[in-house]
Amino acid sequence: MTEKKRTSRRLQHAARERMKATGEKYTTALQAVIDAPPLPSTASPADLRENLTSSPGEDHASDDAHAHD
């Protein structure tokens, strides 16, 4: 017994947007959205925090203080 899963709201929305943009039928647009490669994931919040707190090559006062001791 094979049951089809429901189409997610995200895919439905993307298919409707594609339908408006291209004039395709809904089923054609939906299949194109499903077959499209997934978008790259965004960086995790931890990665973003790390990037905000330090920049490569940035000199920190604490690093300079230890270097002169």
PDB file of C-alpha atoms in Angstrom:
ATOM      1  CA  MET A   1       0.000   0.000   0.000  1.00  0.00           C
ATOM      2  CA  THR A   2       1.691   3.182  -1.170  1.00  0.00           C
ATOM      3  CA  GLU A   3       0.336   6.444   0.103  1.00  0.00           C
ATOM      4  CA  LYS A   4       1.446   9.752  -1.309  1.00  0.00           C
ATOM      5  CA  LYS A   5       2.614  12.291   1.218  1.00  0.00           C
ATOM      6  CA  ARG A   6       0.983  15.685   1.249  1.00  0.00           C
ATOM      7  CA  THR A   7       2.825  18.465  -0.502  1.00  0.00           C
ATOM      8  CA  SER A   8       4.379  20.861   1.999  1.00  0.00           C
ATOM      9  CA  ARG A   9       3.091  24.432   2.208  1.00  0.00           C
ATOM     10  CA  ARG A  10       6.529  25.676   1.142  1.00  0.00           C
ATOM     11  CA  LEU A  11       6.431  23.627  -2.046  1.00  0.00           C
ATOM     12  CA  GLN A  12       2.832  24.604  -2.752  1.00  0.00           C
ATOM     13  CA  HIS A  13       3.696  28.273  -2.377  1.00  0.00           C
ATOM     14  CA  ALA A  14       6.798  27.951  -4.555  1.00  0.00           C
ATOM     15  CA  ALA A  15       4.784  26.144  -7.239  1.00  0.00           C
ATOM     16  CA  ARG A  16       2.113  28.861  -7.247  1.00  0.00           C
ATOM     17  CA  GLU A  17       4.775  31.573  -7.512  1.00  0.00           C
ATOM     18  CA  ARG A  18       6.412  29.731 -10.397  1.00  0.00           C
ATOM     19  CA  MET A  19       3.006  29.264 -12.028  1.00  0.00           C
ATOM     20  CA  LYS A  20       2.418  33.042 -11.913  1.00  0.00           C
ATOM     21  CA  ALA A  21       5.893  33.793 -13.249  1.00  0.00           C
ATOM     22  CA  THR A  22       6.014  31.255 -16.073  1.00  0.00           C
ATOM     23  CA  GLY A  23       2.374  30.582 -16.925  1.00  0.00           C
ATOM     24  CA  GLU A  24       2.870  26.849 -16.417  1.00  0.00           C
ATOM     25  CA  LYS A  25       0.132  24.576 -15.129  1.00  0.00           C
ATOM     26  CA  TYR A  26       0.222  23.924 -11.368  1.00  0.00           C
ATOM     27  CA  THR A  27       1.291  20.293 -11.685  1.00  0.00           C
ATOM     28  CA  THR A  28       4.122  21.191 -14.069  1.00  0.00           C
ATOM     29  CA  ALA A  29       5.310  24.003 -11.798  1.00  0.00           C
ATOM     30  CA  LEU A  30       5.077  21.771  -8.722  1.00  0.00           C
ATOM     31  CA  GLN A  31       7.109  19.023 -10.362  1.00  0.00           C
ATOM     32  CA  ALA A  32       9.757  21.557 -11.401  1.00  0.00           C
ATOM     33  CA  VAL A  33       9.968  22.877  -7.842  1.00  0.00           C
ATOM     34  CA  ILE A  34      10.257  19.358  -6.430  1.00  0.00           C
ATOM     35  CA  ASP A  35      12.957  18.396  -8.954  1.00  0.00           C
ATOM     36  CA  ALA A  36      14.967  21.598  -8.408  1.00  0.00           C
ATOM     37  CA  PRO A  37      18.149  21.153  -6.363  1.00  0.00           C
ATOM     38  CA  PRO A  38      17.783  22.305  -2.750  1.00  0.00           C
ATOM     39  CA  LEU A  39      19.053  25.763  -1.885  1.00  0.00           C
ATOM     40  CA  PRO A  40      22.227  25.906   0.180  1.00  0.00           C
ATOM     41  CA  SER A  41      21.487  26.095   3.870  1.00  0.00           C
ATOM     42  CA  THR A  42      22.264  29.242   5.785  1.00  0.00           C
ATOM     43  CA  ALA A  43      24.933  29.410   8.433  1.00  0.00           C
ATOM     44  CA  SER A  44      23.915  28.387  11.908  1.00  0.00           C
ATOM     45  CA  PRO A  45      23.415  31.124  14.524  1.00  0.00           C
ATOM     46  CA  ALA A  46      26.605  29.983  16.275  1.00  0.00           C
ATOM     47  CA  ASP A  47      28.607  30.583  13.095  1.00  0.00           C
ATOM     48  CA  LEU A  48      27.082  34.031  12.702  1.00  0.00           C
ATOM     49  CA  ARG A  49      27.938  34.964  16.301  1.00  0.00           C
ATOM     50  CA  GLU A  50      31.516  33.847  15.799  1.00  0.00           C
ATOM     51  CA  ASN A  51      31.850  35.930  12.640  1.00  0.00           C
ATOM     52  CA  LEU A  52      30.442  39.000  14.369  1.00  0.00           C
ATOM     53  CA  THR A  53      32.765  38.815  17.370  1.00  0.00           C
ATOM     54  CA  SER A  54      36.056  38.421  15.538  1.00  0.00           C
ATOM     55  CA  SER A  55      37.444  39.201  12.128  1.00  0.00           C
ATOM     56  CA  PRO A  56      40.422  37.445  10.552  1.00  0.00           C
ATOM     57  CA  GLY A  57      43.614  39.426  10.975  1.00  0.00           C
ATOM     58  CA  GLU A  58      42.055  41.732  13.531  1.00  0.00           C
ATOM     59  CA  ASP A  59      44.441  42.717  16.327  1.00  0.00           C
ATOM     60  CA  HIS A  60      43.044  42.487  19.835  1.00  0.00           C
ATOM     61  CA  ALA A  61      44.413  44.522  22.721  1.00  0.00           C
ATOM     62  CA  SER A  62      44.687  41.404  24.874  1.00  0.00           C
ATOM     63  CA  ASP A  63      46.809  39.691  22.217  1.00  0.00           C
ATOM     64  CA  ASP A  64      49.210  42.634  22.111  1.00  0.00           C
ATOM     65  CA  ALA A  65      49.514  42.721  25.919  1.00  0.00           C
ATOM     66  CA  HIS A  66      50.599  39.086  26.056  1.00  0.00           C
ATOM     67  CA  ALA A  67      53.019  39.453  23.146  1.00  0.00           C
ATOM     68  CA  HIS A  68      55.053  42.161  24.934  1.00  0.00           C
ATOM     69  CA  ASP A  69      55.461  40.269  28.240  1.00  0.00           C
TER      70      ASP A  69
END
